[in-house]
Amino acid sequence: MPYPPPPRIPSGPRRRSLLASAAGAALLAGCSSGADSRESTGGSPSVTAKARASAARESAGLLERYDAVLAAHPAVAERLRPLRAEVVRHTEAFGGTVEKGSPASSSPSMSPSPSVSPSAAVPVSEKDALAQLAAAERTLADRRAAALLDVPGELARLLASVAAAGAAHAYLLTEAAG
């Protein structure tokens, strides 16, 4: 009885290896000491402060999107409340502030917030609204992952953590929309 030929093994690195290498490189970049990071990136405390302020503004903008979706589609409140709470924590971790009386923070009735900007237009369809929110999470997570190399260690670790959470949120929102 002849043995079957061995399965074809693709040449080159596997996708899993590439992802592990990219994640390892990002972690190593974030693990350098503060002094080395500032010298190598040309960073200064003002660069760090600007990056933190920008990340806080972006998280606050994402929070406005969550509030707009919650105001337009109260039926998704149970699914979105934990994700929105994480975005609140991200905003605060970057030094931003969040109004304690904003929608979805404590009350189950999702009243519209006067702070929701007109740019956060919400699709009429619940499925489309969740898909748009997922796209916003994904875009922001990608932007934060790309910014890792431009900031010192501790902020890089925070950005990496928040980017990973944003990617998970995008996945969960995509599953909810599907």
PDB file of C-alpha atoms in Angstrom:
ATOM      1  CA  MET A   1       0.000   0.000   0.000  1.00  0.00           C
ATOM      2  CA  PRO A   2       1.638   3.266  -1.124  1.00  0.00           C
ATOM      3  CA  TYR A   3       1.761   6.192   1.219  1.00  0.00           C
ATOM      4  CA  PRO A   4       0.103   9.415   0.073  1.00  0.00           C
ATOM      5  CA  PRO A   5       2.443  12.294  -0.742  1.00  0.00           C
ATOM      6  CA  PRO A   6       3.086  14.713   2.116  1.00  0.00           C
ATOM      7  CA  PRO A   7       0.860  17.804   2.168  1.00  0.00           C
ATOM      8  CA  ARG A   8       2.237  20.838   0.402  1.00  0.00           C
ATOM      9  CA  ILE A   9       3.825  23.204   2.866  1.00  0.00           C
ATOM     10  CA  PRO A  10       3.636  26.818   1.708  1.00  0.00           C
ATOM     11  CA  SER A  11       6.922  28.623   1.380  1.00  0.00           C
ATOM     12  CA  GLY A  12       7.524  31.799   3.307  1.00  0.00           C
ATOM     13  CA  PRO A  13       6.287  32.901   6.701  1.00  0.00           C
ATOM     14  CA  ARG A  14       2.872  31.898   7.918  1.00  0.00           C
ATOM     15  CA  ARG A  15       0.232  34.465   8.739  1.00  0.00           C
ATOM     16  CA  ARG A  16       0.381  33.522  12.428  1.00  0.00           C
ATOM     17  CA  SER A  17       4.156  34.107  12.456  1.00  0.00           C
ATOM     18  CA  LEU A  18       3.777  37.510  10.830  1.00  0.00           C
ATOM     19  CA  LEU A  19       1.123  38.585  13.328  1.00  0.00           C
ATOM     20  CA  ALA A  20       3.223  37.374  16.258  1.00  0.00           C
ATOM     21  CA  SER A  21       6.263  39.223  14.906  1.00  0.00           C
ATOM     22  CA  ALA A  22       4.302  42.458  14.454  1.00  0.00           C
ATOM     23  CA  ALA A  23       2.835  42.207  17.943  1.00  0.00           C
ATOM     24  CA  GLY A  24       6.257  41.451  19.403  1.00  0.00           C
ATOM     25  CA  ALA A  25       7.806  44.424  17.631  1.00  0.00           C
ATOM     26  CA  ALA A  26       5.086  46.714  18.961  1.00  0.00           C
ATOM     27  CA  LEU A  27       5.565  45.408  22.486  1.00  0.00           C
ATOM     28  CA  LEU A  28       9.337  45.796  22.287  1.00  0.00           C
ATOM     29  CA  ALA A  29       8.920  49.339  21.066  1.00  0.00           C
ATOM     30  CA  GLY A  30       6.684  50.047  24.027  1.00  0.00           C
ATOM     31  CA  CYS A  31       9.008  48.395  26.526  1.00  0.00           C
ATOM     32  CA  SER A  32      11.983  50.675  26.108  1.00  0.00           C
ATOM     33  CA  SER A  33      12.870  53.075  28.884  1.00  0.00           C
ATOM     34  CA  GLY A  34      11.440  56.575  28.899  1.00  0.00           C
ATOM     35  CA  ALA A  35      14.786  58.294  28.263  1.00  0.00           C
ATOM     36  CA  ASP A  36      15.631  56.085  25.301  1.00  0.00           C
ATOM     37  CA  SER A  37      12.178  56.563  23.822  1.00  0.00           C
ATOM     38  CA  ARG A  38      12.403  60.327  24.005  1.00  0.00           C
ATOM     39  CA  GLU A  39      15.830  60.375  22.385  1.00  0.00           C
ATOM     40  CA  SER A  40      14.989  57.890  19.640  1.00  0.00           C
ATOM     41  CA  THR A  41      11.682  59.482  18.696  1.00  0.00           C
ATOM     42  CA  GLY A  42      12.790  63.038  19.201  1.00  0.00           C
ATOM     43  CA  GLY A  43       9.961  63.156  21.693  1.00  0.00           C
ATOM     44  CA  SER A  44       9.643  65.529  24.558  1.00  0.00           C
ATOM     45  CA  PRO A  45       7.093  65.868  27.286  1.00  0.00           C
ATOM     46  CA  SER A  46       5.141  68.087  24.911  1.00  0.00           C
ATOM     47  CA  VAL A  47       5.033  65.311  22.284  1.00  0.00           C
ATOM     48  CA  THR A  48       3.666  62.943  24.903  1.00  0.00           C
ATOM     49  CA  ALA A  49       1.167  65.511  26.131  1.00  0.00           C
ATOM     50  CA  LYS A  50      -0.003  66.203  22.574  1.00  0.00           C
ATOM     51  CA  ALA A  51      -0.384  62.483  21.849  1.00  0.00           C
ATOM     52  CA  ARG A  52      -2.358  61.960  25.073  1.00  0.00           C
ATOM     53  CA  ALA A  53      -4.607  64.950  24.373  1.00  0.00           C
ATOM     54  CA  SER A  54      -5.219  63.730  20.819  1.00  0.00           C
ATOM     55  CA  ALA A  55      -6.044  60.204  22.031  1.00  0.00           C
ATOM     56  CA  ALA A  56      -8.424  61.645  24.650  1.00  0.00           C
ATOM     57  CA  ARG A  57     -10.192  63.761  21.988  1.00  0.00           C
ATOM     58  CA  GLU A  58     -10.492  60.762  19.673  1.00  0.00           C
ATOM     59  CA  SER A  59     -11.960  58.640  22.471  1.00  0.00           C
ATOM     60  CA  ALA A  60     -14.391  61.448  23.349  1.00  0.00           C
ATOM     61  CA  GLY A  61     -15.426  61.601  19.681  1.00  0.00           C
ATOM     62  CA  LEU A  62     -16.004  57.851  19.675  1.00  0.00           C
ATOM     63  CA  LEU A  63     -18.048  58.238  22.847  1.00  0.00           C
ATOM     64  CA  GLU A  64     -20.237  60.790  21.030  1.00  0.00           C
ATOM     65  CA  ARG A  65     -20.819  58.210  18.299  1.00  0.00           C
ATOM     66  CA  TYR A  66     -21.878  55.630  20.877  1.00  0.00           C
ATOM     67  CA  ASP A  67     -24.254  58.160  22.446  1.00  0.00           C
ATOM     68  CA  ALA A  68     -25.725  59.029  19.054  1.00  0.00           C
ATOM     69  CA  VAL A  69     -26.345  55.357  18.221  1.00  0.00           C
ATOM     70  CA  LEU A  70     -27.841  54.751  21.664  1.00  0.00           C
ATOM     71  CA  ALA A  71     -30.146  57.756  21.285  1.00  0.00           C
ATOM     72  CA  ALA A  72     -31.301  56.653  17.829  1.00  0.00           C
ATOM     73  CA  HIS A  73     -31.554  52.926  18.599  1.00  0.00           C
ATOM     74  CA  PRO A  74     -32.421  52.315  22.279  1.00  0.00           C
ATOM     75  CA  ALA A  75     -32.985  48.614  21.551  1.00  0.00           C
ATOM     76  CA  VAL A  76     -29.208  48.043  21.336  1.00  0.00           C
ATOM     77  CA  ALA A  77     -28.516  49.591  24.746  1.00  0.00           C
ATOM     78  CA  GLU A  78     -27.822  46.295  26.497  1.00  0.00           C
ATOM     79  CA  ARG A  79     -25.251  45.317  23.862  1.00  0.00           C
ATOM     80  CA  LEU A  80     -23.572  48.719  23.678  1.00  0.00           C
ATOM     81  CA  ARG A  81     -23.525  49.718  27.352  1.00  0.00           C
ATOM     82  CA  PRO A  82     -20.400  47.639  28.266  1.00  0.00           C
ATOM     83  CA  LEU A  83     -18.518  48.815  25.160  1.00  0.00           C
ATOM     84  CA  ARG A  84     -19.435  52.423  25.815  1.00  0.00           C
ATOM     85  CA  ALA A  85     -18.267  52.073  29.432  1.00  0.00           C
ATOM     86  CA  GLU A  86     -14.877  50.908  28.134  1.00  0.00           C
ATOM     87  CA  VAL A  87     -14.650  53.946  25.835  1.00  0.00           C
ATOM     88  CA  VAL A  88     -15.350  56.154  28.873  1.00  0.00           C
ATOM     89  CA  ARG A  89     -12.448  54.472  30.699  1.00  0.00           C
ATOM     90  CA  HIS A  90     -10.197  54.930  27.668  1.00  0.00           C
ATOM     91  CA  THR A  91     -11.042  58.629  27.499  1.00  0.00           C
ATOM     92  CA  GLU A  92     -10.217  59.040  31.174  1.00  0.00           C
ATOM     93  CA  ALA A  93      -7.018  56.960  30.880  1.00  0.00           C
ATOM     94  CA  PHE A  94      -5.728  59.426  28.290  1.00  0.00           C
ATOM     95  CA  GLY A  95      -6.555  62.324  30.599  1.00  0.00           C
ATOM     96  CA  GLY A  96      -9.895  63.312  29.107  1.00  0.00           C
ATOM     97  CA  THR A  97     -13.026  64.007  31.088  1.00  0.00           C
ATOM     98  CA  VAL A  98     -16.503  62.621  30.613  1.00  0.00           C
ATOM     99  CA  GLU A  99     -19.713  64.215  31.837  1.00  0.00           C
ATOM    100  CA  LYS A 100     -21.149  61.933  34.484  1.00  0.00           C
ATOM    101  CA  GLY A 101     -24.700  62.760  33.387  1.00  0.00           C
ATOM    102  CA  SER A 102     -24.156  61.824  29.742  1.00  0.00           C
ATOM    103  CA  PRO A 103     -26.444  59.270  28.095  1.00  0.00           C
ATOM    104  CA  ALA A 104     -26.023  55.597  28.907  1.00  0.00           C
ATOM    105  CA  SER A 105     -23.712  56.314  31.821  1.00  0.00           C
ATOM    106  CA  SER A 106     -26.181  55.377  34.501  1.00  0.00           C
ATOM    107  CA  SER A 107     -29.755  55.531  33.331  1.00  0.00           C
ATOM    108  CA  PRO A 108     -31.361  52.871  31.181  1.00  0.00           C
ATOM    109  CA  SER A 109     -33.360  55.527  29.338  1.00  0.00           C
ATOM    110  CA  MET A 110     -31.151  56.654  26.478  1.00  0.00           C
ATOM    111  CA  SER A 111     -31.990  60.305  26.001  1.00  0.00           C
ATOM    112  CA  PRO A 112     -30.113  62.225  23.320  1.00  0.00           C
ATOM    113  CA  SER A 113     -27.132  64.238  24.478  1.00  0.00           C
ATOM    114  CA  PRO A 114     -26.822  67.893  23.529  1.00  0.00           C
ATOM    115  CA  SER A 115     -23.086  67.263  23.095  1.00  0.00           C
ATOM    116  CA  VAL A 116     -23.590  64.824  20.210  1.00  0.00           C
ATOM    117  CA  SER A 117     -22.169  66.525  17.169  1.00  0.00           C
ATOM    118  CA  PRO A 118     -24.035  66.659  13.862  1.00  0.00           C
ATOM    119  CA  SER A 119     -21.066  64.851  12.271  1.00  0.00           C
ATOM    120  CA  ALA A 120     -22.114  61.739  14.194  1.00  0.00           C
ATOM    121  CA  ALA A 121     -25.114  61.097  11.915  1.00  0.00           C
ATOM    122  CA  VAL A 122     -26.643  57.722  12.681  1.00  0.00           C
ATOM    123  CA  PRO A 123     -28.077  55.471   9.972  1.00  0.00           C
ATOM    124  CA  VAL A 124     -31.769  54.668  10.261  1.00  0.00           C
ATOM    125  CA  SER A 125     -31.143  50.925  10.205  1.00  0.00           C
ATOM    126  CA  GLU A 126     -29.905  49.424  13.480  1.00  0.00           C
ATOM    127  CA  LYS A 127     -27.660  47.039  11.518  1.00  0.00           C
ATOM    128  CA  ASP A 128     -26.098  49.922   9.575  1.00  0.00           C
ATOM    129  CA  ALA A 129     -25.640  51.964  12.747  1.00  0.00           C
ATOM    130  CA  LEU A 130     -23.738  49.104  14.403  1.00  0.00           C
ATOM    131  CA  ALA A 131     -21.661  48.587  11.260  1.00  0.00           C
ATOM    132  CA  GLN A 132     -20.773  52.297  11.194  1.00  0.00           C
ATOM    133  CA  LEU A 133     -19.797  52.172  14.866  1.00  0.00           C
ATOM    134  CA  ALA A 134     -17.657  49.082  14.186  1.00  0.00           C
ATOM    135  CA  ALA A 135     -15.908  50.917  11.338  1.00  0.00           C
ATOM    136  CA  ALA A 136     -15.191  53.877  13.629  1.00  0.00           C
ATOM    137  CA  GLU A 137     -13.732  51.547  16.288  1.00  0.00           C
ATOM    138  CA  ARG A 138     -11.610  49.745  13.680  1.00  0.00           C
ATOM    139  CA  THR A 139     -10.289  52.984  12.162  1.00  0.00           C
ATOM    140  CA  LEU A 140      -9.347  54.371  15.560  1.00  0.00           C
ATOM    141  CA  ALA A 141      -7.708  51.099  16.647  1.00  0.00           C
ATOM    142  CA  ASP A 142      -5.619  51.075  13.453  1.00  0.00           C
ATOM    143  CA  ARG A 143      -4.594  54.708  13.969  1.00  0.00           C
ATOM    144  CA  ARG A 144      -3.528  53.990  17.546  1.00  0.00           C
ATOM    145  CA  ALA A 145      -1.578  50.899  16.562  1.00  0.00           C
ATOM    146  CA  ALA A 146       0.292  52.950  13.957  1.00  0.00           C
ATOM    147  CA  ALA A 147       1.091  55.647  16.536  1.00  0.00           C
ATOM    148  CA  LEU A 148       2.862  53.198  18.860  1.00  0.00           C
ATOM    149  CA  LEU A 149       6.289  53.858  17.396  1.00  0.00           C
ATOM    150  CA  ASP A 150       6.000  57.621  17.800  1.00  0.00           C
ATOM    151  CA  VAL A 151       5.456  57.797  21.565  1.00  0.00           C
ATOM    152  CA  PRO A 152       7.431  56.858  24.680  1.00  0.00           C
ATOM    153  CA  GLY A 153       7.064  53.514  26.484  1.00  0.00           C
ATOM    154  CA  GLU A 154       4.211  53.979  28.950  1.00  0.00           C
ATOM    155  CA  LEU A 155       1.999  55.835  26.495  1.00  0.00           C
ATOM    156  CA  ALA A 156       2.844  53.252  23.811  1.00  0.00           C
ATOM    157  CA  ARG A 157       1.697  50.470  26.129  1.00  0.00           C
ATOM    158  CA  LEU A 158      -1.536  52.346  26.852  1.00  0.00           C
ATOM    159  CA  LEU A 159      -2.136  52.956  23.145  1.00  0.00           C
ATOM    160  CA  ALA A 160      -1.484  49.277  22.407  1.00  0.00           C
ATOM    161  CA  SER A 161      -3.934  48.182  25.081  1.00  0.00           C
ATOM    162  CA  VAL A 162      -6.644  50.586  23.947  1.00  0.00           C
ATOM    163  CA  ALA A 163      -6.048  49.685  20.282  1.00  0.00           C
ATOM    164  CA  ALA A 164      -6.501  45.999  21.143  1.00  0.00           C
ATOM    165  CA  ALA A 165      -9.711  46.785  23.016  1.00  0.00           C
ATOM    166  CA  GLY A 166     -10.938  48.850  20.057  1.00  0.00           C
ATOM    167  CA  ALA A 167     -10.242  45.975  17.682  1.00  0.00           C
ATOM    168  CA  ALA A 168     -12.224  43.654  19.968  1.00  0.00           C
ATOM    169  CA  HIS A 169     -15.071  46.186  20.068  1.00  0.00           C
ATOM    170  CA  ALA A 170     -15.062  46.343  16.261  1.00  0.00           C
ATOM    171  CA  TYR A 171     -15.299  42.560  16.105  1.00  0.00           C
ATOM    172  CA  LEU A 172     -18.162  42.428  18.617  1.00  0.00           C
ATOM    173  CA  LEU A 173     -20.031  45.218  16.835  1.00  0.00           C
ATOM    174  CA  THR A 174     -19.569  43.489  13.479  1.00  0.00           C
ATOM    175  CA  GLU A 175     -20.960  40.267  14.948  1.00  0.00           C
ATOM    176  CA  ALA A 176     -23.906  42.175  16.455  1.00  0.00           C
ATOM    177  CA  ALA A 177     -24.631  43.854  13.110  1.00  0.00           C
ATOM    178  CA  GLY A 178     -24.492  40.570  11.207  1.00  0.00           C
TER     179      GLY A 178
END
